[in-house]
Amino acid sequence: MTTRRTFIRRTAAAIAGVSVISRVEAGGRREDSGEQLFPVVVSTWNHGLPANEAAWEILRSGGYALDAVEAGVKIPEADPAVMTVGYGGLPDRDGKVTLDACIMDEKGGAGSVTFLQHIKHPISVARLVMEKTPHVMLSGDGALQFALANGFRKENLLTDAAKKAWKAWLKTDRTFRPVVNIENEIRQNHDTIGMLAVDRRGNICGACTTSGMAFKMHGRVGDSPIIGAGLFVDGDVGGAVATGSGELVMKTVGSFLVVELMRNGRSPEEACREAVERIVHKIPGYHEHQIGYLALQKDGQVGAYCMKPGFDYAIRTDSRKELVPVASYCSE
Ligand code: SD4
C-alpha cells in the first residue's frame, strides 16, 4: 500500500533520478532484517542454476560483476543440451545457427553482436565490441570477422540433435509460430539466458545471449542483443532482462521500460508487471506469447513477472541457491 510518506519518499527519489531502495547498509546488508542482499546473481530459466554457480565463484571472492555475468552465461552457451543458447542451439529455417548477445556494465557501457554464426561464445565477442571498438553493435559477417581477428575459433555449432529437430520441423507445415510454454517439457523453443549481478562493491552488470526463436527466418534478429529491449542496465538504478517472444519485447523496448519504472519508484516486480501489461494493452494476440521480465535493483532486490505461467528464474546469494516461480498475467 502506498502511504503518504512512501509516496513522498518515492516522488523525491524519482525527482532525484534514483530508484527507491530499502535501507541497505554499505556492503549489501538490509537494515531491517539483516539479510545480505548482495553480492547476488539472477538469471532466467532453470539453465540459470549452473550459470549462476559460475558467476557466483567470481562474486563470492569479491570479483567484478561484469566478469561474473560473462562467465555465467558462457555455461549454457557451451552446453549442447541447452538448445536455445550458443553451441547446440536450434537453427533457423535454413539450418543455420545464428546467435544474438549483448552485455552492459554499471557505467552504461554496452556491447552487442547480432546474427553471428560459427562462434561458440557470442557474449565474449559482445564484451570485446564494448571494450575494444567505438561501436555498440556488430552484425553478421562483420561480427564474425571481428571475432576471428580477436582470436576466436570458427566452429560448427549445429549439433546432431539440433539438426534432427530441424529436419523434423522441415516435415511439418513449416509455419512459424511461437510455441508457448513448452519450456517445462522440452525446453527448446525459447529460453534465452539473461543474467544480472551486483558484486560486493555494488556494481551492477548484465548479459543476455540466445540462439533466438527456433526455425526463425534467416537473418531474423530478436530482442536479446538489442540494448534496451533484451537487456538494460543503469548503474544508478538497476537492470532488467527479457525472455520470450522478442518481437513483442522490441516493440515496447521492454527492459529499458522496466528500469525506468524502477527509477520512478516501482519495485522490481511492479516494474516487470507494468511492462507485461504494456504489451497486453498495445499488442493484439499477446496471449499467444510468453514474455518474461526479470529485474534487479542496484541494492540487490529482485522481482519478475511474466505473461503465461511457466517462467522461473534462478537466484544465487550467500544464503540462497534456488529456482523461483514467477507470477503471470494470464492464468493459463
Ligand atoms: C528471441 N527473446 O530471440 C528471444 C528468445 C527467448 O526465451 O528469449 N527465448 O526472441
Tab-separated table of C-alpha atoms and ligand atoms in Angstrom:
chain	number	residue	atom	x	y	z
A	1	MET	CA	0.000	0.000	0.000
A	2	THR	CA	1.287	3.465	-0.803
A	3	THR	CA	1.052	5.723	2.252
A	4	ARG	CA	1.566	9.486	2.099
A	5	ARG	CA	5.072	9.005	3.478
A	6	THR	CA	6.131	6.342	0.988
A	7	PHE	CA	4.576	8.422	-1.792
A	8	ILE	CA	6.627	11.460	-0.790
A	9	ARG	CA	9.761	9.327	-0.472
A	10	ARG	CA	9.140	7.752	-3.886
A	11	THR	CA	8.389	11.088	-5.502
A	12	ALA	CA	11.520	12.681	-4.071
A	13	ALA	CA	13.581	9.747	-5.212
A	14	ALA	CA	12.043	9.858	-8.671
A	15	ILE	CA	12.884	13.527	-8.999
A	16	ALA	CA	16.433	12.751	-7.939
A	17	GLY	CA	16.514	10.150	-10.700
A	18	VAL	CA	17.178	7.219	-8.470
A	19	SER	CA	15.169	4.172	-7.655
A	20	VAL	CA	13.550	3.821	-4.269
A	21	ILE	CA	15.508	1.243	-2.416
A	22	SER	CA	15.104	-0.182	1.023
A	23	ARG	CA	17.633	0.871	3.621
A	24	VAL	CA	20.680	-1.113	2.735
A	25	GLU	CA	23.937	-0.594	4.558
A	26	ALA	CA	27.201	-0.400	2.681
A	27	GLY	CA	28.174	-3.987	1.998
A	28	GLY	CA	24.688	-5.020	0.949
A	29	ARG	CA	23.058	-5.888	4.291
A	30	ARG	CA	19.424	-4.896	4.851
A	31	GLU	CA	18.949	-2.715	7.925
A	32	ASP	CA	15.587	-4.173	8.949
A	33	SER	CA	16.106	-7.926	8.559
A	34	GLY	CA	19.903	-8.146	8.396
A	35	GLU	CA	19.563	-10.126	5.156
A	36	GLN	CA	22.606	-9.929	2.907
A	37	LEU	CA	21.211	-8.629	-0.425
A	38	PHE	CA	24.407	-8.566	-2.428
A	39	PRO	CA	26.519	-9.896	-3.940
A	40	VAL	CA	23.720	-11.522	-5.896
A	41	VAL	CA	23.235	-13.050	-9.311
A	42	VAL	CA	19.907	-13.840	-11.005
A	43	SER	CA	19.194	-15.401	-14.365
A	44	THR	CA	16.322	-16.636	-16.475
A	45	TRP	CA	15.038	-20.219	-16.553
A	46	ASN	CA	16.487	-23.317	-14.932
A	47	HIS	CA	19.653	-23.300	-17.012
A	48	GLY	CA	20.339	-20.254	-14.820
A	49	LEU	CA	21.164	-22.557	-11.893
A	50	PRO	CA	24.520	-23.850	-13.225
A	51	ALA	CA	25.167	-20.491	-14.901
A	52	ASN	CA	24.701	-18.714	-11.570
A	53	GLU	CA	27.223	-21.046	-9.921
A	54	ALA	CA	29.921	-19.985	-12.390
A	55	ALA	CA	29.061	-16.335	-11.761
A	56	TRP	CA	28.953	-16.893	-8.007
A	57	GLU	CA	32.518	-18.250	-7.952
A	58	ILE	CA	33.613	-14.793	-9.094
A	59	LEU	CA	31.207	-12.757	-6.954
A	60	ARG	CA	31.874	-14.551	-3.671
A	61	SER	CA	35.587	-13.912	-3.932
A	62	GLY	CA	34.982	-10.187	-4.479
A	63	GLY	CA	35.228	-10.244	-8.290
A	64	TYR	CA	33.666	-7.844	-10.775
A	65	ALA	CA	30.011	-8.280	-11.801
A	66	LEU	CA	30.935	-7.969	-15.490
A	67	ASP	CA	33.326	-10.930	-15.243
A	68	ALA	CA	30.642	-12.815	-13.326
A	69	VAL	CA	27.850	-12.381	-15.876
A	70	GLU	CA	30.154	-13.227	-18.775
A	71	ALA	CA	31.429	-16.390	-17.082
A	72	GLY	CA	27.888	-17.293	-16.039
A	73	VAL	CA	26.202	-17.187	-19.409
A	74	LYS	CA	29.122	-18.993	-21.047
A	75	ILE	CA	27.918	-22.167	-19.277
A	76	PRO	CA	24.703	-22.595	-21.333
A	77	GLU	CA	26.464	-21.161	-24.403
A	78	ALA	CA	28.860	-24.123	-24.306
A	79	ASP	CA	26.291	-26.740	-23.270
A	80	PRO	CA	24.875	-28.661	-26.266
A	81	ALA	CA	21.974	-29.871	-24.122
A	82	VAL	CA	20.701	-26.290	-23.913
A	83	MET	CA	19.134	-25.969	-27.364
A	84	THR	CA	18.275	-22.292	-27.086
A	85	VAL	CA	21.669	-20.708	-26.456
A	86	GLY	CA	25.053	-20.917	-28.204
A	87	TYR	CA	26.506	-24.294	-29.236
A	88	GLY	CA	23.700	-26.791	-29.828
A	89	GLY	CA	21.113	-24.044	-30.323
A	90	LEU	CA	18.277	-24.801	-32.743
A	91	PRO	CA	18.935	-23.381	-36.200
A	92	ASP	CA	16.892	-21.055	-38.357
A	93	ARG	CA	14.655	-22.419	-41.129
A	94	ASP	CA	17.696	-22.718	-43.438
A	95	GLY	CA	19.520	-24.901	-40.922
A	96	LYS	CA	21.949	-22.170	-39.772
A	97	VAL	CA	22.672	-21.484	-36.110
A	98	THR	CA	22.690	-17.690	-35.748
A	99	LEU	CA	23.380	-16.132	-32.372
A	100	ASP	CA	22.497	-12.854	-30.641
A	101	ALA	CA	24.096	-11.494	-27.444
A	102	CYS	CA	24.735	-8.309	-25.517
A	103	ILE	CA	26.368	-7.107	-22.328
A	104	MET	CA	26.242	-3.928	-20.210
A	105	ASP	CA	28.303	-2.610	-17.337
A	106	GLU	CA	27.499	-0.336	-14.407
A	107	LYS	CA	28.768	2.757	-16.208
A	108	GLY	CA	26.375	2.322	-19.138
A	109	GLY	CA	28.971	0.669	-21.371
A	110	ALA	CA	27.317	-1.630	-23.911
A	111	GLY	CA	28.373	-4.191	-26.498
A	112	SER	CA	26.347	-6.412	-28.779
A	113	VAL	CA	26.566	-8.931	-31.597
A	114	THR	CA	23.684	-9.998	-33.786
A	115	PHE	CA	23.232	-12.693	-36.415
A	116	LEU	CA	26.635	-14.143	-35.560
A	117	GLN	CA	27.480	-17.616	-36.883
A	118	HIS	CA	30.206	-20.159	-36.013
A	119	ILE	CA	31.338	-18.635	-32.708
A	120	LYS	CA	30.554	-20.555	-29.529
A	121	HIS	CA	30.718	-17.608	-27.128
A	122	PRO	CA	28.950	-14.590	-28.629
A	123	ILE	CA	28.830	-12.951	-25.181
A	124	SER	CA	32.619	-12.665	-25.146
A	125	VAL	CA	32.570	-11.104	-28.609
A	126	ALA	CA	29.924	-8.636	-27.385
A	127	ARG	CA	32.176	-7.714	-24.463
A	128	LEU	CA	35.068	-7.077	-26.848
A	129	VAL	CA	32.836	-4.876	-29.017
A	130	MET	CA	32.166	-2.846	-25.860
A	131	GLU	CA	35.770	-2.704	-24.749
A	132	LYS	CA	37.739	-2.518	-27.980
A	133	THR	CA	35.626	-0.659	-30.534
A	134	PRO	CA	33.985	2.754	-30.770
A	135	HIS	CA	30.689	0.964	-31.554
A	136	VAL	CA	27.923	-0.795	-29.645
A	137	MET	CA	26.774	-3.420	-32.130
A	138	LEU	CA	28.389	-5.581	-34.808
A	139	SER	CA	26.332	-7.855	-37.004
A	140	GLY	CA	26.655	-10.931	-39.221
A	141	ASP	CA	29.838	-11.259	-41.276
A	142	GLY	CA	31.352	-8.137	-39.739
A	143	ALA	CA	30.875	-9.547	-36.249
A	144	LEU	CA	32.409	-12.838	-37.368
A	145	GLN	CA	35.431	-11.107	-38.908
A	146	PHE	CA	35.919	-9.110	-35.711
A	147	ALA	CA	35.729	-12.294	-33.619
A	148	LEU	CA	38.227	-14.162	-35.819
A	149	ALA	CA	40.611	-11.180	-35.776
A	150	ASN	CA	40.491	-11.328	-31.974
A	151	GLY	CA	41.418	-14.980	-31.668
A	152	PHE	CA	38.018	-16.694	-31.577
A	153	ARG	CA	37.819	-20.043	-33.366
A	154	LYS	CA	35.351	-20.811	-36.153
A	155	GLU	CA	33.306	-23.859	-35.129
A	156	ASN	CA	30.341	-25.863	-36.313
A	157	LEU	CA	27.582	-25.059	-33.821
A	158	LEU	CA	24.891	-27.319	-35.321
A	159	THR	CA	24.810	-30.497	-33.243
A	160	ASP	CA	23.275	-33.763	-34.461
A	161	ALA	CA	20.349	-33.311	-32.052
A	162	ALA	CA	19.610	-29.795	-33.327
A	163	LYS	CA	19.913	-30.944	-36.931
A	164	LYS	CA	17.486	-33.786	-36.229
A	165	ALA	CA	14.949	-31.377	-34.708
A	166	TRP	CA	15.308	-29.071	-37.728
A	167	LYS	CA	14.816	-31.993	-40.160
A	168	ALA	CA	11.678	-32.970	-38.256
A	169	TRP	CA	10.426	-29.368	-38.461
A	170	LEU	CA	11.003	-29.378	-42.238
A	171	LYS	CA	8.475	-32.219	-42.483
A	172	THR	CA	5.776	-30.115	-40.778
A	173	ASP	CA	3.763	-27.354	-42.430
A	174	ARG	CA	6.746	-25.073	-41.682
A	175	THR	CA	4.538	-22.371	-40.275
A	176	PHE	CA	6.414	-20.159	-37.913
A	177	ARG	CA	4.529	-19.721	-34.718
A	178	PRO	CA	5.666	-19.035	-31.203
A	179	VAL	CA	5.083	-22.128	-29.122
A	180	VAL	CA	4.211	-21.059	-25.626
A	181	ASN	CA	5.198	-22.980	-22.563
A	182	ILE	CA	6.984	-25.909	-23.991
A	183	GLU	CA	9.762	-24.862	-21.641
A	184	ASN	CA	8.795	-27.313	-18.974
A	185	GLU	CA	8.712	-30.241	-21.372
A	186	ILE	CA	11.476	-29.973	-23.911
A	187	ARG	CA	12.907	-26.522	-23.317
A	188	GLN	CA	13.731	-25.885	-26.903
A	189	ASN	CA	11.613	-23.164	-28.472
A	190	HIS	CA	12.779	-20.217	-26.479
A	191	ASP	CA	14.746	-19.849	-23.260
A	192	THR	CA	17.308	-17.168	-23.675
A	193	ILE	CA	19.613	-16.687	-20.734
A	194	GLY	CA	19.513	-13.196	-19.315
A	195	MET	CA	21.681	-12.625	-16.240
A	196	LEU	CA	22.079	-9.690	-13.838
A	197	ALA	CA	24.563	-9.408	-10.980
A	198	VAL	CA	25.546	-6.977	-8.235
A	199	ASP	CA	29.055	-7.511	-6.927
A	200	ARG	CA	30.471	-6.853	-3.454
A	201	ARG	CA	31.306	-3.254	-4.342
A	202	GLY	CA	27.734	-2.637	-5.534
A	203	ASN	CA	28.429	-2.624	-9.291
A	204	ILE	CA	25.538	-3.949	-11.367
A	205	CYS	CA	26.138	-5.572	-14.779
A	206	GLY	CA	24.095	-7.743	-17.135
A	207	ALA	CA	24.370	-10.162	-20.050
A	208	CYS	CA	21.925	-11.755	-22.448
A	209	THR	CA	22.616	-14.487	-25.031
A	210	THR	CA	20.482	-16.701	-27.253
A	211	SER	CA	20.121	-18.653	-30.462
A	212	GLY	CA	16.774	-16.874	-30.794
A	213	MET	CA	13.470	-18.310	-31.890
A	214	ALA	CA	13.815	-21.805	-33.294
A	215	PHE	CA	13.291	-22.009	-37.074
A	216	LYS	CA	13.128	-18.229	-37.449
A	217	MET	CA	13.649	-16.627	-40.867
A	218	HIS	CA	17.284	-16.445	-41.903
A	219	GLY	CA	18.557	-13.032	-40.863
A	220	ARG	CA	15.987	-12.503	-38.125
A	221	VAL	CA	17.358	-10.755	-35.039
A	222	GLY	CA	15.375	-10.777	-31.818
A	223	ASP	CA	15.294	-8.567	-28.757
A	224	SER	CA	18.131	-10.254	-26.900
A	225	PRO	CA	21.063	-8.291	-28.416
A	226	ILE	CA	19.147	-5.001	-28.539
A	227	ILE	CA	20.214	-2.675	-25.742
A	228	GLY	CA	17.008	-1.569	-24.014
A	229	ALA	CA	14.943	-4.487	-25.310
A	230	GLY	CA	16.550	-7.779	-24.190
A	231	LEU	CA	18.783	-6.119	-21.585
A	232	PHE	CA	19.217	-2.760	-19.948
A	233	VAL	CA	21.392	-1.692	-17.029
A	234	ASP	CA	21.582	1.720	-15.402
A	235	GLY	CA	24.175	1.743	-12.638
A	236	ASP	CA	22.156	4.304	-10.637
A	237	VAL	CA	19.001	2.200	-10.621
A	238	GLY	CA	19.343	-1.451	-11.612
A	239	GLY	CA	18.919	-3.747	-14.574
A	240	ALA	CA	16.375	-5.863	-16.410
A	241	VAL	CA	16.401	-8.735	-18.884
A	242	ALA	CA	13.694	-10.169	-21.106
A	243	THR	CA	12.888	-13.607	-22.441
A	244	GLY	CA	10.139	-14.906	-24.687
A	245	SER	CA	8.785	-13.582	-27.984
A	246	GLY	CA	11.356	-10.967	-28.884
A	247	GLU	CA	9.200	-9.083	-31.345
A	248	LEU	CA	6.808	-8.016	-28.581
A	249	VAL	CA	9.657	-7.006	-26.304
A	250	MET	CA	11.283	-4.940	-29.072
A	251	LYS	CA	8.047	-3.123	-29.893
A	252	THR	CA	7.769	-1.955	-26.296
A	253	VAL	CA	11.510	-1.560	-25.503
A	254	GLY	CA	10.836	-3.781	-22.542
A	255	SER	CA	13.992	-3.853	-20.438
A	256	PHE	CA	14.503	-0.099	-20.681
A	257	LEU	CA	10.893	0.364	-19.636
A	258	VAL	CA	11.369	-1.853	-16.580
A	259	VAL	CA	14.461	0.080	-15.472
A	260	GLU	CA	12.745	3.440	-15.992
A	261	LEU	CA	9.765	2.271	-13.948
A	262	MET	CA	12.111	1.262	-11.122
A	263	ARG	CA	13.774	4.685	-11.395
A	264	ASN	CA	10.334	6.165	-10.820
A	265	GLY	CA	9.759	4.177	-7.682
A	266	ARG	CA	8.242	0.835	-8.738
A	267	SER	CA	9.560	-2.272	-7.069
A	268	PRO	CA	11.250	-4.740	-9.440
A	269	GLU	CA	8.137	-6.930	-9.603
A	270	GLU	CA	5.787	-3.952	-10.090
A	271	ALA	CA	8.015	-2.687	-12.902
A	272	CYS	CA	8.078	-6.084	-14.633
A	273	ARG	CA	4.319	-6.384	-14.283
A	274	GLU	CA	3.709	-2.960	-15.801
A	275	ALA	CA	5.979	-3.810	-18.749
A	276	VAL	CA	3.965	-7.007	-19.364
A	277	GLU	CA	0.729	-5.005	-19.106
A	278	ARG	CA	2.081	-2.517	-21.667
A	279	ILE	CA	2.272	-5.423	-24.121
A	280	VAL	CA	-1.233	-6.533	-23.171
A	281	HIS	CA	-2.599	-3.054	-23.905
A	282	LYS	CA	-0.648	-2.450	-27.092
A	283	ILE	CA	-0.299	-5.760	-28.897
A	284	PRO	CA	-3.233	-7.871	-30.102
A	285	GLY	CA	-2.650	-11.594	-29.760
A	286	TYR	CA	-0.407	-11.099	-26.725
A	287	HIS	CA	-1.884	-14.209	-25.081
A	288	GLU	CA	-0.310	-16.421	-27.726
A	289	HIS	CA	3.121	-15.430	-26.467
A	290	GLN	CA	5.267	-15.983	-23.442
A	291	ILE	CA	7.116	-12.929	-22.156
A	292	GLY	CA	9.222	-12.967	-19.002
A	293	TYR	CA	10.906	-9.992	-17.362
A	294	LEU	CA	13.452	-10.263	-14.566
A	295	ALA	CA	14.726	-7.169	-12.748
A	296	LEU	CA	17.407	-6.486	-10.159
A	297	GLN	CA	17.810	-3.216	-8.311
A	298	LYS	CA	21.278	-2.000	-7.536
A	299	ASP	CA	20.594	-2.648	-3.842
A	300	GLY	CA	20.072	-6.339	-4.595
A	301	GLN	CA	16.261	-6.500	-4.573
A	302	VAL	CA	14.832	-8.808	-7.223
A	303	GLY	CA	11.471	-9.188	-8.950
A	304	ALA	CA	9.972	-10.782	-12.046
A	305	TYR	CA	6.683	-11.128	-13.891
A	306	CYS	CA	5.546	-12.992	-16.985
A	307	MET	CA	2.691	-13.278	-19.478
A	308	LYS	CA	1.943	-17.008	-19.114
A	309	PRO	CA	2.549	-19.428	-16.265
A	310	GLY	CA	5.768	-21.382	-16.605
A	311	PHE	CA	8.556	-18.811	-16.329
A	312	ASP	CA	11.030	-19.096	-13.496
A	313	TYR	CA	14.345	-17.544	-12.549
A	314	ALA	CA	17.403	-18.731	-10.684
A	315	ILE	CA	18.908	-16.767	-7.817
A	316	ARG	CA	22.229	-17.165	-6.017
A	317	THR	CA	23.327	-15.267	-2.924
A	318	ASP	CA	25.266	-16.219	0.185
A	319	SER	CA	22.165	-17.877	1.579
A	320	ARG	CA	20.042	-18.692	-1.486
A	321	LYS	CA	20.501	-21.063	-4.397
A	322	GLU	CA	17.148	-21.799	-5.927
A	323	LEU	CA	14.678	-21.547	-8.776
A	324	VAL	CA	11.841	-19.088	-8.151
A	325	PRO	CA	8.452	-19.478	-9.897
A	326	VAL	CA	7.118	-16.217	-11.339
A	327	ALA	CA	3.573	-14.809	-11.209
A	328	SER	CA	1.853	-14.369	-14.572
A	329	TYR	CA	-0.722	-12.054	-16.180
A	330	CYS	CA	-2.666	-14.869	-17.870
A	331	SER	CA	-3.857	-17.719	-15.711
A	332	GLU	CA	-3.094	-20.318	-18.377
B	1	SD4	C1	14.160	-14.033	-29.166
B	1	SD4	N1	13.743	-13.404	-26.903
B	1	SD4	O1	15.032	-14.289	-29.993
B	1	SD4	C2	14.427	-14.351	-27.724
B	1	SD4	C3	14.037	-15.744	-27.438
B	1	SD4	C4	13.917	-16.023	-25.996
B	1	SD4	O2	13.406	-17.284	-24.234
B	1	SD4	O3	14.036	-15.233	-25.147
B	1	SD4	N2	13.609	-17.103	-25.531
B	1	SD4	O4	13.075	-13.551	-29.476
